[in-house]
PDB file of C-alpha atoms in Angstrom:
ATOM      1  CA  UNK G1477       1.502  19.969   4.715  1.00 52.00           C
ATOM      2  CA  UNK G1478       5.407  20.047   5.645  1.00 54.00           C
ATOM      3  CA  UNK G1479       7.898  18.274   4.329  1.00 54.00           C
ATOM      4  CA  UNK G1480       9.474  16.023   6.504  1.00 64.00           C
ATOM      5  CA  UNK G1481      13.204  17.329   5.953  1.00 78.00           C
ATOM      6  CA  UNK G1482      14.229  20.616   4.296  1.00 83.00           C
ATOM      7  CA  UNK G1483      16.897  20.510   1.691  1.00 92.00           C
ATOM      8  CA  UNK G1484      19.421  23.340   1.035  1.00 94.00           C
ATOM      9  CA  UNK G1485      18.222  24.556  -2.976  1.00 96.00           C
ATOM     10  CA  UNK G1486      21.626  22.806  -3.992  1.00 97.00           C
ATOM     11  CA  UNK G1487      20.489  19.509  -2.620  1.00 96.00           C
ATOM     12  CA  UNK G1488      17.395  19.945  -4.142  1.00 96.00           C
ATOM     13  CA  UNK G1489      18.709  21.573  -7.412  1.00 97.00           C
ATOM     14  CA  UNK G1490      21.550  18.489  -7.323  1.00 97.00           C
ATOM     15  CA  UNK G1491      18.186  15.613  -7.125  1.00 97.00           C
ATOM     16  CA  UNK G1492      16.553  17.547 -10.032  1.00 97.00           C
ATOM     17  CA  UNK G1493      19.281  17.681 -12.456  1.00 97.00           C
ATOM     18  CA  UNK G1494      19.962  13.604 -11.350  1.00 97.00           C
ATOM     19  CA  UNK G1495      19.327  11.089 -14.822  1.00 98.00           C
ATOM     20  CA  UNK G1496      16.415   9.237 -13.781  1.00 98.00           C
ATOM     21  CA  UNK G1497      14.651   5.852 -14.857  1.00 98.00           C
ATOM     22  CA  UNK G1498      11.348   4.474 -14.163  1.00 97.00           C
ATOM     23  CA  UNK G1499      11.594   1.411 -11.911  1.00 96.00           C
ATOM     24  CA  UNK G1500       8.287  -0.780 -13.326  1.00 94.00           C
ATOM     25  CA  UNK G1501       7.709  -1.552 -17.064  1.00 95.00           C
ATOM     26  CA  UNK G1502       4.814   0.305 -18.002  1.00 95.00           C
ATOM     27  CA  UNK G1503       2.228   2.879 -15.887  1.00 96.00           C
ATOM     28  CA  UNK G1504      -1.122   3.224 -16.122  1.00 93.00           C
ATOM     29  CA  UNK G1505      -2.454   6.907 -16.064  1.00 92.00           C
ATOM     30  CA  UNK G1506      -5.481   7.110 -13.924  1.00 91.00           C
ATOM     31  CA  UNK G1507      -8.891   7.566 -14.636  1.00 87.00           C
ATOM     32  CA  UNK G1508     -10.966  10.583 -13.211  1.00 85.00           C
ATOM     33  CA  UNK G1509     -11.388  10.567  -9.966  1.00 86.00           C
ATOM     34  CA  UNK G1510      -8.741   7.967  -9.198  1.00 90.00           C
ATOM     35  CA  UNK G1511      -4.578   8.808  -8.245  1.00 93.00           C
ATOM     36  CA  UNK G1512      -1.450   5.924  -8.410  1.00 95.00           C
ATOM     37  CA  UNK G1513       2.294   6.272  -7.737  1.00 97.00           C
ATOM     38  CA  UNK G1514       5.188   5.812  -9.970  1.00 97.00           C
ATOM     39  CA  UNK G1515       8.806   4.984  -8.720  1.00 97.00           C
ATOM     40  CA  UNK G1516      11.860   5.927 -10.361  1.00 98.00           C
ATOM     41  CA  UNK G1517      15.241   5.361  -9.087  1.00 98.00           C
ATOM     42  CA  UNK G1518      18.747   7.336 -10.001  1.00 98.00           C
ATOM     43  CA  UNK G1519      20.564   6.544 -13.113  1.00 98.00           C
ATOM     44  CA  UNK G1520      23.873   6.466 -11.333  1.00 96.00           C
ATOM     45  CA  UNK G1521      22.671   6.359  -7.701  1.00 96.00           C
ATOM     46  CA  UNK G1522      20.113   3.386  -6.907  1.00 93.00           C
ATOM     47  CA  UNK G1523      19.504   4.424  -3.268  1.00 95.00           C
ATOM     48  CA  UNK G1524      17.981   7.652  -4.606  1.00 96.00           C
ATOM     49  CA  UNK G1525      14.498   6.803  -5.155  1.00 97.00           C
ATOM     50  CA  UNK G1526      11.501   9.135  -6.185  1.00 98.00           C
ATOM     51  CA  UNK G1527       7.543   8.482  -6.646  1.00 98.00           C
ATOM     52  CA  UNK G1528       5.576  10.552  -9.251  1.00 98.00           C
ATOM     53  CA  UNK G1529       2.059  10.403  -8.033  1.00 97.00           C
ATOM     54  CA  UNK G1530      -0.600  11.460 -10.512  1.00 95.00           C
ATOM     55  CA  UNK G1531      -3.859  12.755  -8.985  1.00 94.00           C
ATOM     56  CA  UNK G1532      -7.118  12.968 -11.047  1.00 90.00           C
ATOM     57  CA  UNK G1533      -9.273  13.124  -7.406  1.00 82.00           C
ATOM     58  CA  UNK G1534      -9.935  16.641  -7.865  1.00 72.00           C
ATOM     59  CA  UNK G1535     -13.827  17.713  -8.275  1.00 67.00           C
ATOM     60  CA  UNK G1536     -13.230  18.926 -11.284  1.00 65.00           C
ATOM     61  CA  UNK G1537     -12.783  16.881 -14.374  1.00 66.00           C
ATOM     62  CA  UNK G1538     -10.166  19.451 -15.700  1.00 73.00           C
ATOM     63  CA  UNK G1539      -7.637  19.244 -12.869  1.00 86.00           C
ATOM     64  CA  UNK G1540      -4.987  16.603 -12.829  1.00 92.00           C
ATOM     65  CA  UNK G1541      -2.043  17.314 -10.922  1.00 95.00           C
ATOM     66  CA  UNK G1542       1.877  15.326 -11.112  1.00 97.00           C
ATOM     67  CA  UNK G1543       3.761  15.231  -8.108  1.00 97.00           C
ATOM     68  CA  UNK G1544       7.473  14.497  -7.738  1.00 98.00           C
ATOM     69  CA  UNK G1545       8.677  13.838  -4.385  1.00 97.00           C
ATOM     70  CA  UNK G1546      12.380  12.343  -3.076  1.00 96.00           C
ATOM     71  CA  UNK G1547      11.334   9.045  -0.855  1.00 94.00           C
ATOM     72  CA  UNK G1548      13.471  10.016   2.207  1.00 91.00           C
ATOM     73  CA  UNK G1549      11.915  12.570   3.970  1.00 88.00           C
ATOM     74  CA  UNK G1550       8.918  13.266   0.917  1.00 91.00           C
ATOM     75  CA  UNK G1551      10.558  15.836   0.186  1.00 93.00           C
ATOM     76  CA  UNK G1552       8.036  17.305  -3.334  1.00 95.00           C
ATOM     77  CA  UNK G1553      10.343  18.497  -5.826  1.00 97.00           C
ATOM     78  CA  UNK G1554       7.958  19.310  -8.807  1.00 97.00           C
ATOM     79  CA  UNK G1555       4.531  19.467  -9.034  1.00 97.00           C
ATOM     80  CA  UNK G1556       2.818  20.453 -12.057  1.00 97.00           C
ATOM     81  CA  UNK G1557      -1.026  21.366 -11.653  1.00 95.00           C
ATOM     82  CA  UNK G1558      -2.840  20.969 -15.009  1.00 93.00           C
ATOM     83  CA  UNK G1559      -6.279  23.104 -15.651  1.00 91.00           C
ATOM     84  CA  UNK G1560      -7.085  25.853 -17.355  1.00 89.00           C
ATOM     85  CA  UNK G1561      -8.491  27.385 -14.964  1.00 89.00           C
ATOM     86  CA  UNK G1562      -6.464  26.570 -11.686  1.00 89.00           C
ATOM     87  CA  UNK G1563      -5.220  30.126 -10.114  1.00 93.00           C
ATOM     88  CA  UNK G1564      -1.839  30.025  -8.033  1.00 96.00           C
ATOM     89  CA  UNK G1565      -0.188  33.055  -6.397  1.00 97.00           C
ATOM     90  CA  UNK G1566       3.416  32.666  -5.640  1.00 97.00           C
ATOM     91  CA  UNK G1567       4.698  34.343  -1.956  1.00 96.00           C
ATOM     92  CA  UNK G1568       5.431  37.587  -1.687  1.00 96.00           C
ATOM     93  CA  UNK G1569       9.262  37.295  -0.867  1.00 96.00           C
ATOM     94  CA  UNK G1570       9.453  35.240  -4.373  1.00 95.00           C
ATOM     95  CA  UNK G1571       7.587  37.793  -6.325  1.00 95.00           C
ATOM     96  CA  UNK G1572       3.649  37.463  -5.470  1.00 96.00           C
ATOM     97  CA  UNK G1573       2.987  36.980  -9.308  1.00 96.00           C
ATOM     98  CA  UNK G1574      -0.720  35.393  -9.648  1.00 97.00           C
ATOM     99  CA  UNK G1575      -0.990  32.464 -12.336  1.00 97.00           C
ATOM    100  CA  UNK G1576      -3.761  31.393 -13.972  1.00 95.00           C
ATOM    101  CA  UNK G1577      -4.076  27.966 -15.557  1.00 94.00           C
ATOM    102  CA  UNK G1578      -1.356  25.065 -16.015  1.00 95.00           C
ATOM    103  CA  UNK G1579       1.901  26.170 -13.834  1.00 97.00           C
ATOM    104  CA  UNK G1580       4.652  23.756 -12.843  1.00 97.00           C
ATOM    105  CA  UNK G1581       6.083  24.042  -9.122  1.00 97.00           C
ATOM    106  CA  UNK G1582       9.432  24.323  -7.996  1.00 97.00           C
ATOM    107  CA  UNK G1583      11.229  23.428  -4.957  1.00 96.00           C
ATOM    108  CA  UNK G1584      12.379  26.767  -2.931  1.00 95.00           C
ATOM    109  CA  UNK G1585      14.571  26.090   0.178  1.00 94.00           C
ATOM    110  CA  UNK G1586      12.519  28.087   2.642  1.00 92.00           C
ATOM    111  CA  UNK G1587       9.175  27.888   0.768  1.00 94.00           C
ATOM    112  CA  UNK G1588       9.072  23.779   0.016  1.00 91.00           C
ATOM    113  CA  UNK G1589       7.090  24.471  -3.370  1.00 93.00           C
ATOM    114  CA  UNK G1590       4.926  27.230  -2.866  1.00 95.00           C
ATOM    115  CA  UNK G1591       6.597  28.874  -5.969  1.00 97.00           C
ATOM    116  CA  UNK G1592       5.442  28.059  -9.169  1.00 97.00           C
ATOM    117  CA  UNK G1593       6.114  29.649 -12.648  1.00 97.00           C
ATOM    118  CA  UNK G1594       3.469  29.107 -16.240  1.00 96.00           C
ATOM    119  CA  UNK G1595       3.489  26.003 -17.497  1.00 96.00           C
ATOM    120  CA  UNK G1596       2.802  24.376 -21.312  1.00 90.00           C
ATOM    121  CA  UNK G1597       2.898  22.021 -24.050  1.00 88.00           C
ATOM    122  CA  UNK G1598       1.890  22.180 -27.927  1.00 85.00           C
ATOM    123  CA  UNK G1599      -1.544  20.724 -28.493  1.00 81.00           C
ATOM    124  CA  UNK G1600      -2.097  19.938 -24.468  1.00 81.00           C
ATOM    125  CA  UNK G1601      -3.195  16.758 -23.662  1.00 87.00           C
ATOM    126  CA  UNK G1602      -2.516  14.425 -20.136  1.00 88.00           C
ATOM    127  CA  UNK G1603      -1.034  12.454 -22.231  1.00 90.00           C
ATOM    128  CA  UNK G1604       1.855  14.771 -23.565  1.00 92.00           C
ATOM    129  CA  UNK G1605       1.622  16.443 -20.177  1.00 94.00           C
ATOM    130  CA  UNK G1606       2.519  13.878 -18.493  1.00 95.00           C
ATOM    131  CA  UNK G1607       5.291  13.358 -20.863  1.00 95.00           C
ATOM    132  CA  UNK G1608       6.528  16.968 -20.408  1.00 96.00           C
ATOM    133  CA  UNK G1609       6.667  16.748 -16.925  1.00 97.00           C
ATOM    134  CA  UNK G1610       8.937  13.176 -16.960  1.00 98.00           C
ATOM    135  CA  UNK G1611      11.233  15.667 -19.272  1.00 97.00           C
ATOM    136  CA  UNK G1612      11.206  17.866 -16.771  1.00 97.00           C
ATOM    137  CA  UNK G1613      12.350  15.808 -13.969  1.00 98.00           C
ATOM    138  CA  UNK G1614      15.056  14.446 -16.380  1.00 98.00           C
ATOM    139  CA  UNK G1615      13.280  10.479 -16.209  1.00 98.00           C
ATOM    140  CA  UNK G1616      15.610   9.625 -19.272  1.00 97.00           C
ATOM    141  CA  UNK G1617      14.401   5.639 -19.015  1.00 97.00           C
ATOM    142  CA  UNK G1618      10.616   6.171 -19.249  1.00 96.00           C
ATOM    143  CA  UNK G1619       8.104   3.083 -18.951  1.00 95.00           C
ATOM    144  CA  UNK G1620       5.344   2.619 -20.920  1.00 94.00           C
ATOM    145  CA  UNK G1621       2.695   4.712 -20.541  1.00 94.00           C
ATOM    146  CA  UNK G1622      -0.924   3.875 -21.168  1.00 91.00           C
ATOM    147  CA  UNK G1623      -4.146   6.001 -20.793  1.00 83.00           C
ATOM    148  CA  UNK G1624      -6.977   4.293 -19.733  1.00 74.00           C
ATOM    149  CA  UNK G1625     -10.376   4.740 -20.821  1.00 64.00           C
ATOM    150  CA  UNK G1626     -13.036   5.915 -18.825  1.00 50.00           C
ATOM    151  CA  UNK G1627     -15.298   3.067 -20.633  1.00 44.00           C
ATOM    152  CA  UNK G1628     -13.290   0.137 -20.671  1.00 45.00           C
ATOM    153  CA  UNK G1629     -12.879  -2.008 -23.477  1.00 45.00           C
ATOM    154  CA  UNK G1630     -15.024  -5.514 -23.553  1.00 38.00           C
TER     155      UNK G1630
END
């Protein structure tokens, strides 16, 4: 799919590298088979505004994929595609190297984020994952973050 506007790599580098803050309280991950959004909102610049979406739709129950995308334009920033056994091969002007398993995506000017480079954490979980990637995206303010069950409690 293409992004709606295309950002020089110092816009995009600029949006990265912004202090960011969750904009709701807490944040549900979702269960298998189901995706929802987070927004978070610039530290110092409130009409910058990004949504995380976490995906668990994939048919398998090892994929889960994190998705950070600038509102105006949905512009996706980072996306980090969690599986042991995903496979990604970047293009060839950016090095053609093949990846296998967890790799994080980066925004390219010219590419969107076809490029991606390896991805982990100690003692993976979505959990710490999920975690790794708010890091990443420099969400300083996190919410809470809960992990539902896939049998819920009575």
């Amino acid at each position: 799919r293409k992004m709606a506007i295309i950002l020089t790599q110092e816009e995009a580098d600029e949006l990265l590298e912004m202090l960011k803050k969750c904009v709701q309280k807490s944040f549900s991950l979702p269960k298998n088979g189901e995706r929802d959004n987070l927004e978070i909102q610039a530290i110092n610049d409130r009409s910058k505004i990004f949504i995380i979406s976490v995906s668990r739709v994939n048919k398998s129950v090892d994929k889960v994929s994190f998705t950070a995308r600038y509102k105006k334009g949905d512009v996706r920033l980072l996306r980090l595609d969690v599986s042991p056994t995903w496979t990604h091969r970047n293009p060839e002007a950016l090095g053609g190297e093949k990846i296998i398993g967890t790799h994080l995506h980066l925004y390219r000017e010219g590419f969107d984020d076809k490029y991606a480079e390896p991805f982990n954490v100690d003692d993976p979980d979505l959990y710490k994952y999920f975690l790794a990637f708010l890091d990443k995206f420099n969400v300083v303010e996190k919410c809470e973050i809960k992990l539902q069950t896939e049998l819920e409690e009575v």
